[in-house]
Short mmCIF file of C-alpha atoms in Angstrom, two decimals:
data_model
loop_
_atom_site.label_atom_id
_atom_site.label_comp_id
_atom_site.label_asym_id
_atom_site.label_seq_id
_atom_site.Cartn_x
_atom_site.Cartn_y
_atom_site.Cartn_z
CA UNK X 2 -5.30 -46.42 31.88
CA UNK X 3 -7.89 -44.18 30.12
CA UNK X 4 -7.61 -41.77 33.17
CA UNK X 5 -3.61 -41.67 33.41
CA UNK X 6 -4.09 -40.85 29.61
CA UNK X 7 -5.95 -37.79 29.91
CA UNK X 8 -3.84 -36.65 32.93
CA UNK X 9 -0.78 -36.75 30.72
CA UNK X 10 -2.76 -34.68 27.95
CA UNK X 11 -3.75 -31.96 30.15
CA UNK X 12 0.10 -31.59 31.24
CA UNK X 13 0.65 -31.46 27.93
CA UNK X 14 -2.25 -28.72 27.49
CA UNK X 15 -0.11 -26.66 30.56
CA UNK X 16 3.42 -27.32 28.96
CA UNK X 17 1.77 -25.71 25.34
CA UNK X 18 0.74 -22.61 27.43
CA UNK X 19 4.13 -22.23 28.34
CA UNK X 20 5.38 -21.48 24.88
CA UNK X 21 2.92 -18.87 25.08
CA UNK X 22 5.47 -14.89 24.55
CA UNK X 23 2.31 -12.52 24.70
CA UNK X 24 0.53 -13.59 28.36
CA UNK X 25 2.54 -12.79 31.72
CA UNK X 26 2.86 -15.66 34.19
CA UNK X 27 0.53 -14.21 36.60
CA UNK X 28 -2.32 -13.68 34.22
CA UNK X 29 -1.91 -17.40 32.97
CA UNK X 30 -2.25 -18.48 36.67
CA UNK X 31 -4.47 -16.65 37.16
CA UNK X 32 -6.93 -17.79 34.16
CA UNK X 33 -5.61 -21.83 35.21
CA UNK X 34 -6.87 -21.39 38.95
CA UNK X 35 -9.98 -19.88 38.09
CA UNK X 36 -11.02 -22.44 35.22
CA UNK X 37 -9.94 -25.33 38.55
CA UNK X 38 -12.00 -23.28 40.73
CA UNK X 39 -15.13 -23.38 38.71
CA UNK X 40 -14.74 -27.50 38.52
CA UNK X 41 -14.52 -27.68 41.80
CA UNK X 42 -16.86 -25.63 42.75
CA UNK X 43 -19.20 -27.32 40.27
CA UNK X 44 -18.58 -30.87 41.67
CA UNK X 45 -18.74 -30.31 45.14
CA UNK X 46 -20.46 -27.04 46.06
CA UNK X 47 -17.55 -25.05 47.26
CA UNK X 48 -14.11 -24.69 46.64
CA UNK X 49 -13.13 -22.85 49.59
CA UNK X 50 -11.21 -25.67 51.20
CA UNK X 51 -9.26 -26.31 48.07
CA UNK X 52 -5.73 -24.79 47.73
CA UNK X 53 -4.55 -25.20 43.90
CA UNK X 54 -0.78 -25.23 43.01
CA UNK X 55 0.41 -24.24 39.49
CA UNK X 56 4.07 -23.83 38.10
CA UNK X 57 3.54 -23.26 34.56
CA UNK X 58 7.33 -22.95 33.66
CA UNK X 59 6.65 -27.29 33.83
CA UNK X 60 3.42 -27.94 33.53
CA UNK X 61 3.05 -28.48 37.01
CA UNK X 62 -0.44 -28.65 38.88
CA UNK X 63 -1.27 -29.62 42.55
CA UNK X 64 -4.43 -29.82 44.04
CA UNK X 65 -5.25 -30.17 48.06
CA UNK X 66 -7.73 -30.48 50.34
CA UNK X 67 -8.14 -29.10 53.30
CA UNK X 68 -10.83 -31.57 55.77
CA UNK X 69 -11.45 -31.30 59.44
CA UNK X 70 -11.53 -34.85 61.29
CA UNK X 71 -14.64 -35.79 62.89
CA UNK X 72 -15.75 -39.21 65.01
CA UNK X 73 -16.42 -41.65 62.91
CA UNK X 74 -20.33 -41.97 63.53
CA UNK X 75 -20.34 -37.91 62.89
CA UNK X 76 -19.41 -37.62 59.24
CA UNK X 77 -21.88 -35.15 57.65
CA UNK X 78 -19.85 -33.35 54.33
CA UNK X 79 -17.25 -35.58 52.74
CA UNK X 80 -15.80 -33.04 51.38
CA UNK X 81 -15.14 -30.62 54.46
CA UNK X 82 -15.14 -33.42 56.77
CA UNK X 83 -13.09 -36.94 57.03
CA UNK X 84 -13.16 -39.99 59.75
CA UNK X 85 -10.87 -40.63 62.37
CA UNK X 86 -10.21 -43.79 61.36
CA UNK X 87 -9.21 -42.84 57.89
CA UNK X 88 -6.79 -39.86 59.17
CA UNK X 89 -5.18 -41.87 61.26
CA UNK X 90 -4.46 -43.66 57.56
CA UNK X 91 -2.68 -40.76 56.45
CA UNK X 92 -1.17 -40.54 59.88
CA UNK X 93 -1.72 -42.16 62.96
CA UNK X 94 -1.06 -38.72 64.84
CA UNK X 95 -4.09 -37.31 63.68
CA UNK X 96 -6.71 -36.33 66.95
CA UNK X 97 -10.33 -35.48 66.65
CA UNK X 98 -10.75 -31.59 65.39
CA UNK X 99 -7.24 -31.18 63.88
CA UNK X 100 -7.10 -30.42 59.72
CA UNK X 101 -6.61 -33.24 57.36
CA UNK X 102 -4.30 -31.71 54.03
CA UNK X 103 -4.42 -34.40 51.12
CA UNK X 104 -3.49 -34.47 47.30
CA UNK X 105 -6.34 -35.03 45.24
CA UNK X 106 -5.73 -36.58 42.03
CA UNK X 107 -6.95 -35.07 38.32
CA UNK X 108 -8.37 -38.63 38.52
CA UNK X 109 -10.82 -37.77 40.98
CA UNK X 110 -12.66 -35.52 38.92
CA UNK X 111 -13.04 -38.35 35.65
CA UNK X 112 -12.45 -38.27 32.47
CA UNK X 113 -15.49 -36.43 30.61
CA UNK X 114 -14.49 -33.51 33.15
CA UNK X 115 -11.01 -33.27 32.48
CA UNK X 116 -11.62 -33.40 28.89
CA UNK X 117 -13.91 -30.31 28.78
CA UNK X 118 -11.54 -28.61 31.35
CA UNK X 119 -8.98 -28.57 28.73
CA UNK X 120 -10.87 -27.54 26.29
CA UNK X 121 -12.23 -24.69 28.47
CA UNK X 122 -8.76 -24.30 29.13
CA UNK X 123 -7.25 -23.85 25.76
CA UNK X 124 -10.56 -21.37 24.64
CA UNK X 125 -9.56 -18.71 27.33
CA UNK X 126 -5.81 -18.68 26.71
CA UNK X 127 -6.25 -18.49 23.16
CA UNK X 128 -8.82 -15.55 24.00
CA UNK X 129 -6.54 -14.24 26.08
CA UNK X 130 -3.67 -14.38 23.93
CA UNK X 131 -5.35 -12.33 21.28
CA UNK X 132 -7.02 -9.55 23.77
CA UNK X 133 -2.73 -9.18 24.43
CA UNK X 134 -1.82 -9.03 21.03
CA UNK X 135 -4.69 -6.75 19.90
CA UNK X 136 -3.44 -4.55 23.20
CA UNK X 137 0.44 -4.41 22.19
CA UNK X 138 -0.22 -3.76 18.76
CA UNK X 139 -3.10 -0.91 19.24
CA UNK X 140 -0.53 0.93 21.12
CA UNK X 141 2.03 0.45 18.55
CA UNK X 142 -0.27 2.51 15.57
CA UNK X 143 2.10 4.78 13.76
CA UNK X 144 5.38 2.83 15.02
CA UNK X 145 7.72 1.39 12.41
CA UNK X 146 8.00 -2.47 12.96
CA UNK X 147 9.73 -5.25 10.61
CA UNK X 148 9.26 -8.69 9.93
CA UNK X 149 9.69 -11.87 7.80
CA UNK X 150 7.88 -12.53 4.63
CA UNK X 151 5.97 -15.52 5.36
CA UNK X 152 3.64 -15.94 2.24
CA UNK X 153 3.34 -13.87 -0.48
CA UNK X 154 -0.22 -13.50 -1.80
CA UNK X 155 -1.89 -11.39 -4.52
CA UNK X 156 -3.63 -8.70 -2.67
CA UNK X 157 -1.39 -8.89 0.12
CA UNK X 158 1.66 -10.16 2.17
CA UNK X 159 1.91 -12.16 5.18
CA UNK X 160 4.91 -11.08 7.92
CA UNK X 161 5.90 -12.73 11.26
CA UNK X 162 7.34 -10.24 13.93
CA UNK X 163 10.19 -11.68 16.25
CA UNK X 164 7.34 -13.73 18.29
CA UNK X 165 5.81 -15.12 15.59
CA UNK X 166 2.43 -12.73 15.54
CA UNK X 167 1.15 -12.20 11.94
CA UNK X 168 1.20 -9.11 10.05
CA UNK X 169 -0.63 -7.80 7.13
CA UNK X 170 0.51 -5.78 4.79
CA UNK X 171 -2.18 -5.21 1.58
CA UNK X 172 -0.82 -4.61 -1.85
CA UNK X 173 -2.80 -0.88 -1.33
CA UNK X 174 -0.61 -0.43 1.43
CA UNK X 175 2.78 -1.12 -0.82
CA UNK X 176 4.85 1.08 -3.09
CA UNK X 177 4.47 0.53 -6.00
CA UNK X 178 8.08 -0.61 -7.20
CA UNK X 179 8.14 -2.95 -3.73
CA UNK X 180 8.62 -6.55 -4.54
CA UNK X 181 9.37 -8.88 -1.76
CA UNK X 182 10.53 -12.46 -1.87
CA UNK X 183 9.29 -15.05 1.19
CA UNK X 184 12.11 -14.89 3.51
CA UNK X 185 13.30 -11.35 3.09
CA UNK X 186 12.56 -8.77 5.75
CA UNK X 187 10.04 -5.67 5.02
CA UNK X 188 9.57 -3.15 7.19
CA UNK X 189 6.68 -0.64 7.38
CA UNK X 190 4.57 1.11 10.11
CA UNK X 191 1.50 -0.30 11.80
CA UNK X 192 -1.47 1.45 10.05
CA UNK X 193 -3.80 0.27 12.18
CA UNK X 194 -5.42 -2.82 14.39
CA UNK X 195 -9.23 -4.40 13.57
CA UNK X 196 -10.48 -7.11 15.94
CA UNK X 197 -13.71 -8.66 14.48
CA UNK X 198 -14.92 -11.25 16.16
CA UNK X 199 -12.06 -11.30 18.58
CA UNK X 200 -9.65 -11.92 15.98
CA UNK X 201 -7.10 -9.07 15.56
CA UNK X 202 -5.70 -8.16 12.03
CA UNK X 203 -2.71 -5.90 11.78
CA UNK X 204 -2.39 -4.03 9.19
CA UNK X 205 0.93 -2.16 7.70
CA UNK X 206 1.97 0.43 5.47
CA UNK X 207 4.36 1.79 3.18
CA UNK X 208 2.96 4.14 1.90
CA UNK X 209 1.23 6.29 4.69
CA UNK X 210 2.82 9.44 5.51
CA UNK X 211 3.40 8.59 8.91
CA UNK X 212 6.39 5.81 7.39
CA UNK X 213 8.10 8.91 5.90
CA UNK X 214 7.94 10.78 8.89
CA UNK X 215 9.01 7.99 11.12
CA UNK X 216 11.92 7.45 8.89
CA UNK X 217 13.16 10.45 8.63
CA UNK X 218 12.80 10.65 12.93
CA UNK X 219 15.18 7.27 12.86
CA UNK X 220 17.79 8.70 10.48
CA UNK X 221 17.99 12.22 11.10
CA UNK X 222 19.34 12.93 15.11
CA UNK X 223 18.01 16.78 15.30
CA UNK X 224 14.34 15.63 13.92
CA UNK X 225 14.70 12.60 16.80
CA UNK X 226 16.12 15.35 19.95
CA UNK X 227 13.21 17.60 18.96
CA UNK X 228 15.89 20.49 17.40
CA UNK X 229 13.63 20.22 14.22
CA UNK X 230 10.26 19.77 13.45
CA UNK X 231 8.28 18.19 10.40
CA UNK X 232 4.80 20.50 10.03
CA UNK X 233 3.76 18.84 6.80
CA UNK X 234 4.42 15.86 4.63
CA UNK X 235 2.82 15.09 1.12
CA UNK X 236 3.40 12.30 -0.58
CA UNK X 237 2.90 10.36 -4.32
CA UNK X 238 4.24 6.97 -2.99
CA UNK X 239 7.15 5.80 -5.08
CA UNK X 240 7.99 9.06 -7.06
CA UNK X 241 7.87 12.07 -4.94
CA UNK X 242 7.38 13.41 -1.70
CA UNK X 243 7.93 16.89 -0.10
CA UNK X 244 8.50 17.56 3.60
CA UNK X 245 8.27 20.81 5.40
CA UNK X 246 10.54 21.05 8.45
CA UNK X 247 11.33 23.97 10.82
CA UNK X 248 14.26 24.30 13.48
CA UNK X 249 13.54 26.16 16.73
CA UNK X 250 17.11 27.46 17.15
CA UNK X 251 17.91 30.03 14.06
CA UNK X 252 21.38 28.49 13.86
CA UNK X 253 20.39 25.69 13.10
CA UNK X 254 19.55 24.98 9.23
CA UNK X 255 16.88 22.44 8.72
CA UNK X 256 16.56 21.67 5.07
CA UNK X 257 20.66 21.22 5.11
CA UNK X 258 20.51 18.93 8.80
CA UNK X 259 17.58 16.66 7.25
CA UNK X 260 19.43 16.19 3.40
CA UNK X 261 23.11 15.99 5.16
CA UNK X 262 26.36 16.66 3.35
CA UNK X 263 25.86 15.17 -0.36
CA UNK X 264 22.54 13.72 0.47
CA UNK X 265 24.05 11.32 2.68
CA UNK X 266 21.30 11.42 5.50
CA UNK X 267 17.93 11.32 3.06
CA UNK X 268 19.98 8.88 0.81
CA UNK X 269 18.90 5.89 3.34
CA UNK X 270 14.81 7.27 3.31
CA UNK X 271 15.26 7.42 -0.46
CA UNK X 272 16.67 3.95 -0.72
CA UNK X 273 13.68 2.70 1.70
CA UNK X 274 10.86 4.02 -0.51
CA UNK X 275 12.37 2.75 -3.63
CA UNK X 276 13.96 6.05 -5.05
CA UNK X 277 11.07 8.26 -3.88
CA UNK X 278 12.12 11.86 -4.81
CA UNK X 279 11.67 13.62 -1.61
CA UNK X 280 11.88 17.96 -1.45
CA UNK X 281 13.04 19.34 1.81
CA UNK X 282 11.60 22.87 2.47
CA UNK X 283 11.53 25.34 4.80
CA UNK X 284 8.21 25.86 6.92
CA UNK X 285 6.86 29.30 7.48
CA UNK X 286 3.58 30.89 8.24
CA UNK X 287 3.51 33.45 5.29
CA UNK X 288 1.21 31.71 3.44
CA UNK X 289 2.38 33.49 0.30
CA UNK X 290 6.00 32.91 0.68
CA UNK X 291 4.89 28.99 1.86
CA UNK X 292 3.19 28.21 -1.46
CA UNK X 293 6.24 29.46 -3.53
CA UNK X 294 8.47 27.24 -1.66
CA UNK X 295 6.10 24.19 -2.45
CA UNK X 296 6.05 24.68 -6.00
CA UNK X 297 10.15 24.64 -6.10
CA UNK X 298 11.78 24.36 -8.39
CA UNK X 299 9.48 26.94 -10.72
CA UNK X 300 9.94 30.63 -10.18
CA UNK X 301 6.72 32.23 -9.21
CA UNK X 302 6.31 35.90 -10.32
CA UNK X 303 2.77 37.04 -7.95
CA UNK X 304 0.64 35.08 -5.96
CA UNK X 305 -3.29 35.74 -5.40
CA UNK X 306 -4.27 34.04 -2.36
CA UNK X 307 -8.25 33.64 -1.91
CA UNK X 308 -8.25 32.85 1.85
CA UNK X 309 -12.38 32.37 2.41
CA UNK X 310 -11.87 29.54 -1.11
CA UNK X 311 -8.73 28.13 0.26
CA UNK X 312 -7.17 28.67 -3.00
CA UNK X 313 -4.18 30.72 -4.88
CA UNK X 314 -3.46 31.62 -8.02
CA UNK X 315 -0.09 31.18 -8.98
CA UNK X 316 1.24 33.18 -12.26
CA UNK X 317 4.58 32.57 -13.42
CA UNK X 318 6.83 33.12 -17.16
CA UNK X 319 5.33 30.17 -20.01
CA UNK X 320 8.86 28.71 -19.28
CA UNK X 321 8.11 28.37 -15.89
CA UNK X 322 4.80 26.41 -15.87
CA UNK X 323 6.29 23.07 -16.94
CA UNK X 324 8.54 23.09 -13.91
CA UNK X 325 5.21 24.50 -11.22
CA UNK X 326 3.33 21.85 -12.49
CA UNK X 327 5.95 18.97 -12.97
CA UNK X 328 5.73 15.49 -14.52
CA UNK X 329 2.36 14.07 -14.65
CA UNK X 330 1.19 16.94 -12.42
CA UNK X 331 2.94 15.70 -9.48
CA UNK X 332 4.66 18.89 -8.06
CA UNK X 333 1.26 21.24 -8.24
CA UNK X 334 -0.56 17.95 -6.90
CA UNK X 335 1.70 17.57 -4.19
CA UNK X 336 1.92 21.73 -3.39
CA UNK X 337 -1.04 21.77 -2.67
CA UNK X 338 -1.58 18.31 -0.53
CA UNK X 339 1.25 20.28 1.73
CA UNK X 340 0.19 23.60 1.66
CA UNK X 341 -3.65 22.88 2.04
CA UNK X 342 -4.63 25.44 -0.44
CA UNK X 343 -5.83 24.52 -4.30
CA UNK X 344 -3.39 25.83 -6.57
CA UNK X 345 -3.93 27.10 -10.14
CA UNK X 346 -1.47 28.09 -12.56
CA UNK X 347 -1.45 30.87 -14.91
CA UNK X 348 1.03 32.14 -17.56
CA UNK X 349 2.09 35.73 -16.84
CA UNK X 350 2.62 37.12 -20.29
CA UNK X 351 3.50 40.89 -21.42
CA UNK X 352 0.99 40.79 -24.42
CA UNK X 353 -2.60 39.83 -24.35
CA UNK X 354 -4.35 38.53 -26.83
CA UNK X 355 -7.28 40.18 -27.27
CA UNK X 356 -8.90 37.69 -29.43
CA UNK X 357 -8.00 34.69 -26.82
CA UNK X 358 -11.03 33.99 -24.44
CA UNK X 359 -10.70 32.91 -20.46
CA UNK X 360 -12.00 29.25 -20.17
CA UNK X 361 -14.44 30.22 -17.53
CA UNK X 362 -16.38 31.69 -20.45
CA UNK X 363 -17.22 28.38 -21.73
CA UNK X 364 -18.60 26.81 -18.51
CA UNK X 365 -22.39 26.58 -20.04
CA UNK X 366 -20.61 24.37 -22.53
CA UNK X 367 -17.81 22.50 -20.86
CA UNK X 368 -18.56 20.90 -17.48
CA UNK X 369 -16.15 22.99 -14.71
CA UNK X 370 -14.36 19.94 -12.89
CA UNK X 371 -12.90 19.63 -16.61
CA UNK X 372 -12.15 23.40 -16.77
CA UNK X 373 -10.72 23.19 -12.95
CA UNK X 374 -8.45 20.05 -14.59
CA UNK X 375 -7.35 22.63 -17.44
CA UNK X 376 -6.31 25.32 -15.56
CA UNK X 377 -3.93 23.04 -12.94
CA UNK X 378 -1.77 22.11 -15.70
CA UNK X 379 -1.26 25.99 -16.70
CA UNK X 380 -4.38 26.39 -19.30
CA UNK X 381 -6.57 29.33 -18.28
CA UNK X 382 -7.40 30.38 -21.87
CA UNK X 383 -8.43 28.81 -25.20
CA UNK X 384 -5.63 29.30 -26.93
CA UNK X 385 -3.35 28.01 -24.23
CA UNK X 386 -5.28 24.55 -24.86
CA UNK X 387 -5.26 24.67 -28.50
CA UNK X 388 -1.68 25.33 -28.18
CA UNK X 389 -0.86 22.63 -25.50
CA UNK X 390 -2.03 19.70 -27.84
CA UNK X 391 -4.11 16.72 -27.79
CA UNK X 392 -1.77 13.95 -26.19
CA UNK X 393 -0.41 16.08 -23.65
CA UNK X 394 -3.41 17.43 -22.48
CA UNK X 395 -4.90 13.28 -21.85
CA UNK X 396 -1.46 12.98 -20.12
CA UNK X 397 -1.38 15.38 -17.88
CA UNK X 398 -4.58 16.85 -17.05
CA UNK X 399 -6.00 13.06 -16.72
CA UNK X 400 -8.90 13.39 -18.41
CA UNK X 401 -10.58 11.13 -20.68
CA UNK X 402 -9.68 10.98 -24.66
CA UNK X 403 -13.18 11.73 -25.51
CA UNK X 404 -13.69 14.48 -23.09
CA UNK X 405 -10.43 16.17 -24.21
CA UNK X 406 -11.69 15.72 -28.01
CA UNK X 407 -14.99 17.27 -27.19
CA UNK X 408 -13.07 20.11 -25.24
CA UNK X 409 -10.96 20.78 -28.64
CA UNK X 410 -14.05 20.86 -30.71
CA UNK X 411 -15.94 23.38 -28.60
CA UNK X 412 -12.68 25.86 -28.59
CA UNK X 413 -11.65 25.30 -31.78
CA UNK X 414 -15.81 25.96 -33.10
CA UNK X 415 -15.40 29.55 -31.38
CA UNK X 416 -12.19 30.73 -33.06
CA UNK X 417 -13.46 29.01 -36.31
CA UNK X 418 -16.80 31.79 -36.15
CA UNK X 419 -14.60 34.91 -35.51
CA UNK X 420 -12.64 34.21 -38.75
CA UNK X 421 -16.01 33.61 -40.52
CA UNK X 422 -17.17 36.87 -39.46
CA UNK X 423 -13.70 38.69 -39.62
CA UNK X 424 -13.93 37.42 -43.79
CA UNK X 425 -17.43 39.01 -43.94
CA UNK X 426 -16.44 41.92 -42.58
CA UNK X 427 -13.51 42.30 -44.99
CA UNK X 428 -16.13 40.98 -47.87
CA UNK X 429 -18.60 43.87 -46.90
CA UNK X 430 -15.63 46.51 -46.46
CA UNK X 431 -14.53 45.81 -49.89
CA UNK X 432 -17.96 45.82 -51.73
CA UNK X 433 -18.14 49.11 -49.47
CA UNK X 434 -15.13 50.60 -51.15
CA UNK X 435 -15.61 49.00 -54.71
CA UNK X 436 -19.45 51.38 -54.95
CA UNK X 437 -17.29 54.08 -53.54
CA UNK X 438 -15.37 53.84 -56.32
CA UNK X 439 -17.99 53.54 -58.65
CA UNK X 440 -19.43 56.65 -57.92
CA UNK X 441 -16.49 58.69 -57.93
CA UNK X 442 -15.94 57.25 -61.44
CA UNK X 443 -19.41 58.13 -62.35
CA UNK X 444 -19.19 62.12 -60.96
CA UNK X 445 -16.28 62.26 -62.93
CA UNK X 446 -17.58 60.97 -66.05
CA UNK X 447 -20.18 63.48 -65.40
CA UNK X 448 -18.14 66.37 -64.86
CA UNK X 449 -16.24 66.04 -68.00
CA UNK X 450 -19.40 65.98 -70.28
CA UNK X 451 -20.43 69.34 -68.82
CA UNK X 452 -17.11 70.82 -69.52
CA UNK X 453 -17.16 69.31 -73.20
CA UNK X 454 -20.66 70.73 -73.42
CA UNK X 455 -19.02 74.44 -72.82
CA UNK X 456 -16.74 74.27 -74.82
CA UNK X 457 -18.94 73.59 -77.85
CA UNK X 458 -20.91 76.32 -76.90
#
């Protein structure tokens, strides 16, 4: 009975294969016929005369034996030979020389051999199965692909695809506004594939620029025909984006085919990155006129562009630098992710100051990554960060509350000197005049004895 039982279990073992969606029929043959082979082959030192039968759509397996019959006092290999006397068992038509086919049993091989047959068995499936899913999915990098929230964990979420394969997606990986419930369906594109220790992790993302691109290639028809093109995409995931796009054929307009009449096209992408503000621009190769688009919606007066430094210098009106550099610094930040170039703002005024001094002036005192952060949010002099203020300077030049304090002391220290020394100046000036005076008053005084003198005389 213990046999019969561990017959049934390895049918069972074929039927679970079955269920199997990422290995092809012949493959799982294949793998079956082999793992038979090697017990065979193991038992009775060959397995050439053995023909093995599998149907995995049931579970089926068949194994037979293939014997030539020999006298009965001539019997040398049992297992490539068998007796006249007991072929003519199987059939008493059987001669002397003629090929014996039989069934043999998963009996025959016992039970300790069955048992680590399907245990061999169920190893290299489940080896197999992951090598396939680890294949599919590598070539799926940079596809979109949706599934069901399974569990949802602190650092990350767990999705099943339509066959039941697992999919991470970490909470790096999410928007920041996302928020999924278990059940719902997320979509995002596959980021990439590990496989450590044979065990492949997929990992997705939402916020990877590739996601806006590939959504933007499912909802907009000219972008998916090849009519339009996206050169560039730069994104602060959840608040904005910007996309440049260019259209081969000059009737056709891109920014207007990719935002659609109203915003009805980019109102599904929009939607999908929870209200992400996305810019549509124009792509060109004047550098010059490419940076000005980027920084839209400001109004750029000149542009210096230092080509060897990778970087421009952007002046515009005081009225203007709010909008170039945008809220939190997002739409410099996000210029210059696009256009590849670092951009710094200046404010283009009629009237210079000539008591104001150019931060770079101050770089044996202030450190120059904190000058650099200065002059992105518009301040390239002192008195443009004296006149900016404390709070919004920590808000939108991200730098520390103590560094920004220091800054203000250092500036505020210079202009503090110059009107020390502009009221001794004025203090020396006036003692200068008041002996002027004094002497004049004395020549006088002097000149009107004399006359008295004379006149006595």
């Amino acid at each position: 009975m213990g046999k019969k039982k561990e017959t049934i279990s390895l049918i069972d073992t074929f039927s679970e294969f079955n269920e199997l969606k990422n290995i092809d029929k012949a493959t799982l043959i294949s793998v079956l016929e082999e793992s038979f082979r090697n017990v065979i082959s193991k038992n009775n030192g060959t397995d050439e005369n053995y023909d093995i039968i599998i149907n995995p759509d049931k579970g089926d397996l068949e194994i037979w034996r293939n014997r030539v019959v020999v006298e009965d006092d001539e019997l040398e290999d049992p297992n490539l030979e068998i007796t006249l006397s007991e072929a003519k068992k199987i059939d008493e038509d059987f001669e002397v020389g003629e090929e014996v086919t039989d069934e043999v049993s998963l009996d025959h091989f016992g039970r300790r051999t069955i048992l680590n047959l399907r245990q061999t068995l169920a190893s290299k499936i489940l080896e197999l199965e992951k090598d396939n899913l680890y294949n599919k999915y590598k070539e799926k990098v940079g596809e979109i692909v949706s599934g069901e929230v399974y569990q949802v964990w602190k650092k990350e979420l767990l999705l099943l695809d339509d066959e039941h394969n697992e999919l991470i997606l970490p909470k790096t990986e999410q928007i920041p506004s996302d928020f999924f419930r278990k059940g719902e369906h997320a979509r995002a594109v596959v980021a990439r594939v590990e496989n450590k220790n044979n065990n492949p992790r997929i990992i997705l993302s939402r916020t990877s620029p590739v996601f806006l691109e590939r959504l933007f290639e499912q909802e907009i028809p000219e972008i998916a025909d090849g009519l339009i093109t996206i050169k560039g995409i730069a994104r602060i995931p959840g608040e904005r984006a910007k996309v440049a796009v260019e259209a081969y054929d000059d009737r056709i307009d891109p920014v207007g085919a990719c935002v659609g009449m109203k915003g009805f096209r980019i109102h599904g992408i929009v939607r999908e990155l929870r209200n992400e503000n996305i810019d549509v621009i124009n792509y060109t190769n004047n550098t010059t006129l490419y940076i000005q688009r980027a920084l839209s919606p400001a109004r750029i007066n000149s542009i210096t562009v230092r080509e060897e430094e990778r970087r421009a210098e952007v002046f515009l009106n005081p009225e203007e630098v709010s909008l170039a550099i945008g809220k939190g610094g997002a739409n410099i930040k996000l210029a210059s992710m696009l256009t590849g170039y670092n951009i710094e703002v200046f404010r283009d005024i009629d009237e210079v100051d000539e008591e104001d001094i150019y931060l770079d002036e101050f770089r044996d005192e202030i450190d120059g990554w904190v000058i650099d952060q200065l002059k992105k949010i518009g301040c390239s002099t002192a008195k443009n960060v004296l006149a900016m203020g404390r709070e919004r300077i920590i808000r939108e030049a991200d730098l520390e509350e103590s560094t920004v304090d220091e800054v203000l002391d250092i500036l505020r220290y210079e202009f503090e000197e110059d009107d020390d020394t502009d009221m001794d100046g004025n203090m020396d000036e006036n003692v200068d005049a008041d002996m002027d005076e004094n002497v004049d008053a004395d020549t006088n005084t002097d000149i009107e004895m004399d006359s008295q003198e004379e006149n006595n005389q």
